[in-house]
PDB file of C-alpha atoms and ligand atoms in Angstrom:
ATOM      1  CA  MET A   1     130.114  78.396 118.914  1.00 66.00           C
ATOM      2  CA  LEU A   2     131.194  82.051 119.015  1.00 71.00           C
ATOM      3  CA  ARG A   3     130.030  82.494 115.443  1.00 72.00           C
ATOM      4  CA  LYS A   4     126.456  81.725 116.486  1.00 71.00           C
ATOM      5  CA  PHE A   5     126.443  84.744 118.806  1.00 77.00           C
ATOM      6  CA  GLU A   6     128.711  87.000 116.720  1.00 79.00           C
ATOM      7  CA  GLY A   7     125.802  89.141 115.501  1.00 76.00           C
ATOM      8  CA  LEU A   8     124.540  89.751 119.036  1.00 76.00           C
ATOM      9  CA  ILE A   9     128.019  90.466 120.446  1.00 82.00           C
ATOM     10  CA  LEU A  10     128.828  92.992 117.724  1.00 84.00           C
ATOM     11  CA  ASP A  11     125.400  94.629 117.971  1.00 85.00           C
ATOM     12  CA  PRO A  12     125.460  97.615 120.354  1.00 86.00           C
ATOM     13  CA  TYR A  13     121.678  97.418 120.770  1.00 88.00           C
ATOM     14  CA  PRO A  14     120.846  93.676 120.685  1.00 89.00           C
ATOM     15  CA  LEU A  15     117.500  93.986 122.454  1.00 90.00           C
ATOM     16  CA  ARG A  16     116.389  96.696 120.060  1.00 91.00           C
ATOM     17  CA  THR A  17     117.415  94.574 117.089  1.00 91.00           C
ATOM     18  CA  ILE A  18     115.517  91.555 118.406  1.00 92.00           C
ATOM     19  CA  ALA A  19     112.402  93.640 119.135  1.00 94.00           C
ATOM     20  CA  LYS A  20     112.542  95.217 115.665  1.00 94.00           C
ATOM     21  CA  GLY A  21     112.984  91.811 114.036  1.00 94.00           C
ATOM     22  CA  LEU A  22     109.910  90.481 115.859  1.00 96.00           C
ATOM     23  CA  ILE A  23     107.820  93.527 114.930  1.00 97.00           C
ATOM     24  CA  ARG A  24     108.829  93.126 111.276  1.00 96.00           C
ATOM     25  CA  ARG A  25     108.302  89.378 111.162  1.00 96.00           C
ATOM     26  CA  PHE A  26     104.936  89.288 112.912  1.00 96.00           C
ATOM     27  CA  LYS A  27     103.769  92.639 111.521  1.00 96.00           C
ATOM     28  CA  ILE A  28     103.045  93.992 115.004  1.00 96.00           C
ATOM     29  CA  GLY A  29     101.363  97.419 114.877  1.00 95.00           C
ATOM     30  CA  ASN A  30     100.224  99.168 111.724  1.00 96.00           C
ATOM     31  CA  TYR A  31     102.328  99.726 108.603  1.00 96.00           C
ATOM     32  CA  GLU A  32     102.946 103.421 109.307  1.00 96.00           C
ATOM     33  CA  GLN A  33     104.335 102.658 112.771  1.00 97.00           C
ATOM     34  CA  ARG A  34     106.514  99.884 111.326  1.00 97.00           C
ATOM     35  CA  VAL A  35     107.896 101.941 108.439  1.00 97.00           C
ATOM     36  CA  LYS A  36     108.702 104.815 110.806  1.00 96.00           C
ATOM     37  CA  ILE A  37     110.866 102.570 113.006  1.00 95.00           C
ATOM     38  CA  GLY A  38     112.314 100.693 110.033  1.00 96.00           C
ATOM     39  CA  ALA A  39     110.675  97.381 110.998  1.00 97.00           C
ATOM     40  CA  VAL A  40     109.765  96.482 107.402  1.00 97.00           C
ATOM     41  CA  ASP A  41     111.547  94.636 104.584  1.00 97.00           C
ATOM     42  CA  ARG A  42     114.019  96.981 102.857  1.00 98.00           C
ATOM     43  CA  PRO A  43     113.303  99.836 105.275  1.00 98.00           C
ATOM     44  CA  TRP A  44     115.248 102.243 103.017  1.00 98.00           C
ATOM     45  CA  TYR A  45     112.670 101.712 100.260  1.00 98.00           C
ATOM     46  CA  GLY A  46     109.827 102.213 102.740  1.00 98.00           C
ATOM     47  CA  TYR A  47     111.535 105.380 103.993  1.00 98.00           C
ATOM     48  CA  ILE A  48     111.965 107.086 100.614  1.00 98.00           C
ATOM     49  CA  VAL A  49     108.504 106.179  99.304  1.00 98.00           C
ATOM     50  CA  TYR A  50     106.710 107.085 102.549  1.00 98.00           C
ATOM     51  CA  ASN A  51     108.416 110.456 102.841  1.00 98.00           C
ATOM     52  CA  ALA A  52     107.844 111.252  99.176  1.00 98.00           C
ATOM     53  CA  ALA A  53     104.125 110.526  99.601  1.00 98.00           C
ATOM     54  CA  VAL A  54     103.948 112.640 102.775  1.00 98.00           C
ATOM     55  CA  LEU A  55     105.540 115.583 100.928  1.00 98.00           C
ATOM     56  CA  ALA A  56     103.260 115.063  97.916  1.00 98.00           C
ATOM     57  CA  LYS A  57     100.229 115.098 100.194  1.00 97.00           C
ATOM     58  CA  LYS A  58     101.339 118.301 101.924  1.00 97.00           C
ATOM     59  CA  LEU A  59     101.830 119.991  98.555  1.00 98.00           C
ATOM     60  CA  GLY A  60      98.590 118.659  97.074  1.00 98.00           C
ATOM     61  CA  TYR A  61     100.043 116.331  94.412  1.00 98.00           C
ATOM     62  CA  PRO A  62      97.534 113.480  93.853  1.00 98.00           C
ATOM     63  CA  ARG A  63     100.005 111.134  92.114  1.00 98.00           C
ATOM     64  CA  ILE A  64     103.756 110.541  92.181  1.00 98.00           C
ATOM     65  CA  SER A  65     106.300 108.272  90.497  1.00 98.00           C
ATOM     66  CA  VAL A  66     109.047 106.202  92.100  1.00 98.00           C
ATOM     67  CA  LEU A  67     112.088 105.034  90.090  1.00 98.00           C
ATOM     68  CA  GLU A  68     114.445 102.128  90.652  1.00 98.00           C
ATOM     69  CA  PHE A  69     117.657 102.371  88.613  1.00 98.00           C
ATOM     70  CA  GLY A  70     118.993  98.805  88.493  1.00 98.00           C
ATOM     71  CA  VAL A  71     116.458  96.001  88.860  1.00 98.00           C
ATOM     72  CA  ALA A  72     118.461  92.756  88.344  1.00 98.00           C
ATOM     73  CA  GLY A  73     116.256  89.774  89.375  1.00 98.00           C
ATOM     74  CA  GLY A  74     113.545  92.165  90.548  1.00 98.00           C
ATOM     75  CA  ASN A  75     113.413  91.615  94.323  1.00 98.00           C
ATOM     76  CA  GLY A  76     113.708  95.355  94.926  1.00 98.00           C
ATOM     77  CA  LEU A  77     110.972  96.210  92.442  1.00 98.00           C
ATOM     78  CA  VAL A  78     108.592  93.677  93.980  1.00 98.00           C
ATOM     79  CA  ASN A  79     109.385  95.105  97.419  1.00 98.00           C
ATOM     80  CA  LEU A  80     108.727  98.651  96.135  1.00 98.00           C
ATOM     81  CA  GLU A  81     105.326  97.562  94.839  1.00 98.00           C
ATOM     82  CA  GLU A  82     104.325  96.409  98.324  1.00 98.00           C
ATOM     83  CA  HIS A  83     105.540  99.598 100.011  1.00 98.00           C
ATOM     84  CA  ALA A  84     103.734 101.676  97.378  1.00 98.00           C
ATOM     85  CA  ARG A  85     100.497  99.734  97.903  1.00 98.00           C
ATOM     86  CA  GLN A  86     100.529 100.359 101.661  1.00 97.00           C
ATOM     87  CA  ILE A  87     101.680 103.979 101.423  1.00 98.00           C
ATOM     88  CA  SER A  88      99.215 104.858  98.709  1.00 98.00           C
ATOM     89  CA  LYS A  89      96.353 103.711 100.961  1.00 97.00           C
ATOM     90  CA  LEU A  90      97.799 105.511 103.946  1.00 97.00           C
ATOM     91  CA  CYS A  91      98.440 108.881 102.285  1.00 97.00           C
ATOM     92  CA  SER A  92      95.743 108.830  99.561  1.00 97.00           C
ATOM     93  CA  VAL A  93      98.418 109.513  96.936  1.00 98.00           C
ATOM     94  CA  ASP A  94      98.646 107.317  93.830  1.00 98.00           C
ATOM     95  CA  ILE A  95     102.105 105.875  93.224  1.00 98.00           C
ATOM     96  CA  ASP A  96     103.519 104.605  89.902  1.00 98.00           C
ATOM     97  CA  ILE A  97     106.710 102.571  89.923  1.00 98.00           C
ATOM     98  CA  PHE A  98     109.252 102.306  87.114  1.00 98.00           C
ATOM     99  CA  GLY A  99     112.241  99.939  87.097  1.00 98.00           C
ATOM    100  CA  PHE A 100     115.149 100.615  84.702  1.00 98.00           C
ATOM    101  CA  ASP A 101     117.524  97.887  83.578  1.00 98.00           C
ATOM    102  CA  THR A 102     119.322  96.559  80.516  1.00 98.00           C
ATOM    103  CA  GLY A 103     117.674  93.179  81.225  1.00 97.00           C
ATOM    104  CA  ARG A 104     121.025  91.643  80.303  1.00 97.00           C
ATOM    105  CA  GLY A 105     122.977  92.539  83.413  1.00 98.00           C
ATOM    106  CA  LEU A 106     125.763  95.070  83.835  1.00 98.00           C
ATOM    107  CA  PRO A 107     127.293  96.727  80.780  1.00 98.00           C
ATOM    108  CA  GLU A 108     131.066  96.469  80.465  1.00 98.00           C
ATOM    109  CA  PRO A 109     132.856  98.757  82.952  1.00 98.00           C
ATOM    110  CA  SER A 110     134.461 101.643  81.024  1.00 97.00           C
ATOM    111  CA  ASP A 111     137.477 102.457  83.194  1.00 98.00           C
ATOM    112  CA  TYR A 112     138.696 102.461  86.826  1.00 98.00           C
ATOM    113  CA  ARG A 113     135.793 104.760  87.809  1.00 98.00           C
ATOM    114  CA  ASP A 114     133.373 101.882  87.113  1.00 98.00           C
ATOM    115  CA  LEU A 115     135.298  99.709  89.593  1.00 98.00           C
ATOM    116  CA  PRO A 116     136.160  96.728  87.345  1.00 98.00           C
ATOM    117  CA  TYR A 117     137.673  95.047  90.428  1.00 98.00           C
ATOM    118  CA  CYS A 118     134.078  94.715  91.719  1.00 98.00           C
ATOM    119  CA  TYR A 119     131.900  94.511  88.621  1.00 98.00           C
ATOM    120  CA  LYS A 120     131.950  92.538  85.387  1.00 98.00           C
ATOM    121  CA  GLU A 121     129.811  92.711  82.250  1.00 98.00           C
ATOM    122  CA  GLY A 122     126.747  90.450  82.548  1.00 98.00           C
ATOM    123  CA  PHE A 123     126.528  90.399  86.359  1.00 98.00           C
ATOM    124  CA  TYR A 124     122.891  90.377  87.634  1.00 98.00           C
ATOM    125  CA  GLU A 125     121.108  89.212  84.491  1.00 97.00           C
ATOM    126  CA  MET A 126     117.313  89.400  84.638  1.00 98.00           C
ATOM    127  CA  ASP A 127     114.826  86.610  83.914  1.00 98.00           C
ATOM    128  CA  ILE A 128     112.455  88.979  82.104  1.00 98.00           C
ATOM    129  CA  PRO A 129     109.377  86.714  81.677  1.00 98.00           C
ATOM    130  CA  LYS A 130     109.632  85.513  85.290  1.00 98.00           C
ATOM    131  CA  LEU A 131     109.772  89.059  86.622  1.00 98.00           C
ATOM    132  CA  GLN A 132     107.046  90.348  84.273  1.00 97.00           C
ATOM    133  CA  ALA A 133     104.761  87.568  85.523  1.00 98.00           C
ATOM    134  CA  LYS A 134     105.388  88.537  89.141  1.00 98.00           C
ATOM    135  CA  LEU A 135     104.947  92.303  88.812  1.00 98.00           C
ATOM    136  CA  LYS A 136     101.499  93.641  89.680  1.00 97.00           C
ATOM    137  CA  SER A 137     101.771  97.279  88.717  1.00 96.00           C
ATOM    138  CA  ALA A 138     105.410  98.350  88.295  1.00 98.00           C
ATOM    139  CA  LYS A 139     106.589  99.039  84.750  1.00 98.00           C
ATOM    140  CA  LEU A 140     109.905  97.715  83.445  1.00 98.00           C
ATOM    141  CA  VAL A 141     111.862 100.124  81.273  1.00 98.00           C
ATOM    142  CA  LEU A 142     114.341  97.905  79.466  1.00 98.00           C
ATOM    143  CA  GLY A 143     117.475  98.993  77.605  1.00 98.00           C
ATOM    144  CA  ASP A 144     120.664 100.850  78.364  1.00 98.00           C
ATOM    145  CA  ILE A 145     119.913 103.961  80.424  1.00 98.00           C
ATOM    146  CA  THR A 146     121.711 106.136  77.860  1.00 97.00           C
ATOM    147  CA  ASP A 147     118.801 105.540  75.434  1.00 96.00           C
ATOM    148  CA  ALA A 148     116.003 104.510  77.819  1.00 97.00           C
ATOM    149  CA  GLY A 149     116.571 107.626  79.934  1.00 95.00           C
ATOM    150  CA  LYS A 150     116.168 109.913  76.927  1.00 93.00           C
ATOM    151  CA  SER A 151     112.830 108.521  75.725  1.00 96.00           C
ATOM    152  CA  PHE A 152     111.347 107.804  79.180  1.00 98.00           C
ATOM    153  CA  PHE A 153     109.638 111.139  79.803  1.00 98.00           C
ATOM    154  CA  GLU A 154     108.019 111.381  76.365  1.00 97.00           C
ATOM    155  CA  LYS A 155     107.013 107.724  76.338  1.00 97.00           C
ATOM    156  CA  PHE A 156     105.499 107.485  79.840  1.00 98.00           C
ATOM    157  CA  ASN A 157     104.700 111.101  80.752  1.00 97.00           C
ATOM    158  CA  PRO A 158     105.288 110.144  84.411  1.00 98.00           C
ATOM    159  CA  ALA A 159     103.643 111.837  87.379  1.00 98.00           C
ATOM    160  CA  PRO A 160     106.169 113.940  89.358  1.00 98.00           C
ATOM    161  CA  ILE A 161     108.965 111.762  90.706  1.00 98.00           C
ATOM    162  CA  GLY A 162     109.214 111.739  94.503  1.00 98.00           C
ATOM    163  CA  ALA A 163     111.636 108.911  95.288  1.00 98.00           C
ATOM    164  CA  ILE A 164     114.527 107.272  93.439  1.00 98.00           C
ATOM    165  CA  SER A 165     116.749 104.266  94.163  1.00 98.00           C
ATOM    166  CA  TYR A 166     120.134 104.426  92.442  1.00 98.00           C
ATOM    167  CA  ASP A 167     121.538 100.896  92.169  1.00 98.00           C
ATOM    168  CA  PHE A 168     123.326 100.780  88.814  1.00 98.00           C
ATOM    169  CA  ASP A 169     126.658  99.997  90.528  1.00 98.00           C
ATOM    170  CA  LEU A 170     128.721 101.653  87.777  1.00 98.00           C
ATOM    171  CA  TYR A 171     129.870 105.277  87.823  1.00 98.00           C
ATOM    172  CA  SER A 172     129.110 105.719  84.095  1.00 98.00           C
ATOM    173  CA  SER A 173     125.537 104.391  84.409  1.00 98.00           C
ATOM    174  CA  THR A 174     124.882 106.476  87.544  1.00 98.00           C
ATOM    175  CA  VAL A 175     126.035 109.626  85.712  1.00 98.00           C
ATOM    176  CA  MET A 176     123.416 108.939  83.008  1.00 98.00           C
ATOM    177  CA  ALA A 177     120.696 108.271  85.599  1.00 98.00           C
ATOM    178  CA  LEU A 178     121.548 111.471  87.478  1.00 98.00           C
ATOM    179  CA  SER A 179     121.397 113.480  84.255  1.00 98.00           C
ATOM    180  CA  MET A 180     117.654 112.705  84.156  1.00 98.00           C
ATOM    181  CA  LEU A 181     117.256 115.119  87.090  1.00 98.00           C
ATOM    182  CA  GLU A 182     117.767 117.929  84.571  1.00 97.00           C
ATOM    183  CA  ARG A 183     114.450 117.323  82.798  1.00 96.00           C
ATOM    184  CA  GLY A 184     112.551 120.140  84.496  1.00 94.00           C
ATOM    185  CA  GLU A 185     110.246 120.682  87.446  1.00 96.00           C
ATOM    186  CA  LYS A 186     107.180 119.191  85.783  1.00 97.00           C
ATOM    187  CA  TYR A 187     108.695 115.783  86.411  1.00 98.00           C
ATOM    188  CA  TYR A 188     109.802 116.184  90.032  1.00 98.00           C
ATOM    189  CA  LEU A 189     108.624 117.083  93.487  1.00 98.00           C
ATOM    190  CA  PRO A 190     110.675 120.031  94.789  1.00 98.00           C
ATOM    191  CA  ARG A 191     112.593 117.649  97.031  1.00 98.00           C
ATOM    192  CA  VAL A 192     113.140 114.030  96.032  1.00 98.00           C
ATOM    193  CA  PHE A 193     114.102 111.257  98.444  1.00 98.00           C
ATOM    194  CA  CYS A 194     117.017 109.226  97.059  1.00 98.00           C
ATOM    195  CA  TYR A 195     118.742 105.992  98.011  1.00 98.00           C
ATOM    196  CA  PHE A 196     122.246 105.100  96.750  1.00 98.00           C
ATOM    197  CA  ASP A 197     123.014 101.426  97.191  1.00 98.00           C
ATOM    198  CA  ASP A 198     126.737 101.384  96.507  1.00 98.00           C
ATOM    199  CA  ILE A 199     128.375 104.083  98.581  1.00 98.00           C
ATOM    200  CA  ILE A 200     129.331 102.224 101.776  1.00 97.00           C
ATOM    201  CA  GLY A 201     130.477  98.651 100.949  1.00 96.00           C
ATOM    202  CA  THR A 202     133.268  96.714 102.659  1.00 97.00           C
ATOM    203  CA  GLU A 203     137.055  96.322 102.651  1.00 97.00           C
ATOM    204  CA  ILE A 204     136.665  94.652  99.261  1.00 97.00           C
ATOM    205  CA  GLU A 205     134.781  97.420  97.443  1.00 98.00           C
ATOM    206  CA  LEU A 206     136.419 100.343  99.268  1.00 98.00           C
ATOM    207  CA  PHE A 207     133.863 102.771  97.817  1.00 98.00           C
ATOM    208  CA  ASN A 208     135.296 106.286  97.905  1.00 98.00           C
ATOM    209  CA  ASP A 209     134.774 109.840  96.653  1.00 98.00           C
ATOM    210  CA  TYR A 210     136.865 109.336  93.505  1.00 98.00           C
ATOM    211  CA  THR A 211     135.129 106.342  91.881  1.00 98.00           C
ATOM    212  CA  GLY A 212     131.691 104.699  91.555  1.00 98.00           C
ATOM    213  CA  GLU A 213     128.423 106.212  92.719  1.00 98.00           C
ATOM    214  CA  ARG A 214     130.126 108.640  95.125  1.00 98.00           C
ATOM    215  CA  LEU A 215     132.121 110.211  92.304  1.00 98.00           C
ATOM    216  CA  ALA A 216     128.921 110.549  90.245  1.00 98.00           C
ATOM    217  CA  ILE A 217     127.206 112.313  93.185  1.00 98.00           C
ATOM    218  CA  ASN A 218     130.162 114.641  93.785  1.00 98.00           C
ATOM    219  CA  GLU A 219     130.465 115.603  90.126  1.00 98.00           C
ATOM    220  CA  PHE A 220     126.719 116.164  89.879  1.00 98.00           C
ATOM    221  CA  ASN A 221     126.819 118.561  92.824  1.00 98.00           C
ATOM    222  CA  GLN A 222     129.858 120.383  91.446  1.00 98.00           C
ATOM    223  CA  THR A 223     128.264 120.925  88.053  1.00 98.00           C
ATOM    224  CA  HIS A 224     124.700 121.844  89.098  1.00 98.00           C
ATOM    225  CA  ARG A 225     124.144 125.148  90.816  1.00 97.00           C
ATOM    226  CA  ASN A 226     120.399 124.832  91.375  1.00 98.00           C
ATOM    227  CA  ILE A 227     119.986 121.095  91.895  1.00 98.00           C
ATOM    228  CA  LYS A 228     121.934 119.493  94.740  1.00 98.00           C
ATOM    229  CA  LEU A 229     122.059 116.078  96.359  1.00 98.00           C
ATOM    230  CA  GLY A 230     122.246 116.775 100.094  1.00 98.00           C
ATOM    231  CA  ILE A 231     122.887 114.600 103.132  1.00 98.00           C
ATOM    232  CA  PRO A 232     119.837 114.373 105.453  1.00 97.00           C
ATOM    233  CA  TYR A 233     121.580 115.390 108.662  1.00 98.00           C
ATOM    234  CA  HIS A 234     118.573 114.517 110.826  1.00 96.00           C
ATOM    235  CA  LEU A 235     119.136 110.847 109.937  1.00 97.00           C
ATOM    236  CA  VAL A 236     122.898 110.660 110.367  1.00 96.00           C
ATOM    237  CA  SER A 237     122.660 112.435 113.713  1.00 96.00           C
ATOM    238  CA  ALA A 238     119.885 110.175 115.054  1.00 93.00           C
ATOM    239  CA  GLU A 239     120.482 108.616 118.478  1.00 90.00           C
ATOM    240  CA  VAL A 240     120.687 105.191 116.857  1.00 90.00           C
ATOM    241  CA  VAL A 241     122.048 105.405 113.307  1.00 93.00           C
ATOM    242  CA  GLU A 242     121.175 102.490 111.032  1.00 94.00           C
ATOM    243  CA  PRO A 243     123.873 101.793 108.402  1.00 94.00           C
ATOM    244  CA  TRP A 244     121.400 102.510 105.581  1.00 97.00           C
ATOM    245  CA  TYR A 245     120.820 106.062 106.847  1.00 98.00           C
ATOM    246  CA  HIS A 246     124.187 106.874 105.245  1.00 98.00           C
ATOM    247  CA  ARG A 247     122.803 105.833 101.853  1.00 98.00           C
ATOM    248  CA  ILE A 248     119.927 108.312 101.835  1.00 98.00           C
ATOM    249  CA  TYR A 249     120.186 111.690 100.097  1.00 98.00           C
ATOM    250  CA  ALA A 250     117.612 114.374  99.359  1.00 98.00           C
ATOM    251  CA  CYS A 251     117.712 115.985  95.940  1.00 98.00           C
ATOM    252  CA  HIS A 252     116.846 119.695  96.230  1.00 98.00           C
ATOM    253  CA  PHE A 253     115.501 121.600  93.221  1.00 98.00           C
ATOM    254  CA  PHE A 254     116.092 125.132  94.472  1.00 98.00           C
ATOM    255  CA  GLU A 255     114.420 126.771  91.460  1.00 98.00           C
ATOM    256  CA  HIS A 256     111.308 124.547  91.547  1.00 98.00           C
ATOM    257  CA  SER A 257     108.222 126.775  91.715  1.00 98.00           C
ATOM    258  CA  ARG A 258     106.978 124.782  94.758  1.00 98.00           C
ATOM    259  CA  TYR A 259     110.347 124.615  96.572  1.00 98.00           C
ATOM    260  CA  ASN A 260     109.480 127.467  98.961  1.00 98.00           C
ATOM    261  CA  ASP A 261     105.927 126.368  99.802  1.00 97.00           C
ATOM    262  CA  LEU A 262     105.524 126.113 103.581  1.00 96.00           C
ATOM    263  CA  VAL A 263     105.246 122.471 104.643  1.00 96.00           C
ATOM    264  CA  THR A 264     105.690 122.780 108.404  1.00 92.00           C
ATOM    265  CA  GLY A 265     101.965 123.180 109.143  1.00 79.00           C
ATOM    266  CA  GLY A 266     101.111 121.251 112.293  1.00 75.00           C
ATOM    267  CA  LEU A 267     104.418 122.110 113.996  1.00 75.00           C
ATOM    268  CA  PRO A 268     104.404 124.817 116.703  1.00 79.00           C
ATOM    269  CA  HIS A 269     105.130 128.246 115.224  1.00 83.00           C
ATOM    270  CA  GLU A 270     105.032 130.250 118.418  1.00 87.00           C
ATOM    271  CA  LEU A 271     107.435 130.167 121.303  1.00 89.00           C
ATOM    272  CA  PRO A 272     105.801 132.391 123.938  1.00 90.00           C
ATOM    273  CA  LEU A 273     107.973 133.536 126.832  1.00 91.00           C
ATOM    274  CA  GLN A 274     107.356 131.239 129.836  1.00 86.00           C
TER     275      GLN A 274
HETATM  276  C1  SAM B 301     123.027  95.409  91.624  1.00 75.40           C
HETATM  277  S1  SAM B 301     121.917  95.240  90.317  1.00 75.40           S
HETATM  278  C2  SAM B 301     120.412  95.931  90.951  1.00 75.40           C
HETATM  279  C3  SAM B 301     119.825  95.193  92.129  1.00 75.40           C
HETATM  280  C4  SAM B 301     118.422  95.586  92.518  1.00 75.40           C
HETATM  281  N1  SAM B 301     118.268  97.002  92.738  1.00 75.40           N
HETATM  282  C5  SAM B 301     117.981  94.878  93.790  1.00 75.40           C
HETATM  283  O1  SAM B 301     117.838  95.551  94.819  1.00 75.40           O
HETATM  284  O2  SAM B 301     117.764  93.675  93.751  1.00 75.40           O
HETATM  285  C6  SAM B 301     122.469  96.425  89.153  1.00 75.40           C
HETATM  286  C7  SAM B 301     121.663  96.436  87.866  1.00 75.40           C
HETATM  287  O3  SAM B 301     121.917  97.648  87.160  1.00 75.40           O
HETATM  288  C8  SAM B 301     121.745  97.410  85.775  1.00 75.40           C
HETATM  289  N2  SAM B 301     122.480  98.434  85.015  1.00 75.40           N
HETATM  290  C9  SAM B 301     123.747  98.882  85.224  1.00 75.40           C
HETATM  291  N3  SAM B 301     124.093  99.799  84.311  1.00 75.40           N
HETATM  292  C10 SAM B 301     123.012  99.947  83.497  1.00 75.40           C
HETATM  293  C11 SAM B 301     122.747 100.762  82.358  1.00 75.40           C
HETATM  294  N4  SAM B 301     123.684 101.556  81.812  1.00 75.40           N
HETATM  295  N5  SAM B 301     121.519 100.716  81.796  1.00 75.40           N
HETATM  296  C12 SAM B 301     120.551  99.902  82.315  1.00 75.40           C
HETATM  297  N6  SAM B 301     120.763  99.072  83.375  1.00 75.40           N
HETATM  298  C13 SAM B 301     121.977  99.096  83.960  1.00 75.40           C
HETATM  299  C14 SAM B 301     122.292  96.006  85.560  1.00 75.40           C
HETATM  300  O4  SAM B 301     121.669  95.392  84.458  1.00 75.40           O
HETATM  301  C15 SAM B 301     122.004  95.309  86.896  1.00 75.40           C
HETATM  302  O5  SAM B 301     120.927  94.441  86.786  1.00 75.40           O
END
């Protein structure tokens, strides 16, 4: 009996959760309103793609790319396609989506940093023909990221990347994916919205700063002076903090030629004495 109501009892804002669920389910209001309050499927994907498109629009980029590292069955990629379709219409920015995966599931964990107590070779195998048949526009980039990451830019000449989901699970794979951020400003917006799937977890995973995706992030920041993955403090200090807010980062390219372009037009820039 108690189990039935467990969710509501543990939820500090049950009415808000119910209202949000109804808005999402019955698509009440327009897409922009729903994505802004997180009342969409995979709101973290909506958040990174929407904000990337808003930044692109402000800076005058007509087209951007969105990457998903780790596709598995493809539910995330299909969801990204739908967000991109809506956001593209809304912001008049074209959006290309690329999904990276071995197609054969996880590679073998290398050492303790890959968390072998959580992950095993072959987990999350993809049904490639089934996914290919379902995809409308997203492109699958198959193969280990160590090779696929190297040839990606030459092969696809992608529009500047504005949003990235990191969901490779393994430290070693995430390190390779993060190294793609070094390919130069032509391939990136000056600030890129990022989502890291495996940095919170439960008592089982016990994700921490010394293994997995968190270690990859920390090492990246320590070894890159002019590119940093930063915590978006406006999200984690919101009045109501959704758990996924803690999985969002913004990648700052401090030396990007557009990094310093003013993007606060529309906000008040005068504070006259009252
Ligand atoms: C948890 S799954 C991704 C789930 C997916 N993002 C979703 O939301 O449904 C992790 C995926 O990362 C892929 N992966 C891990 N390391 C990889 C590597 N080195 N190269 C390519 N793919 C890799 C695996 O094949 C696996 O399918």
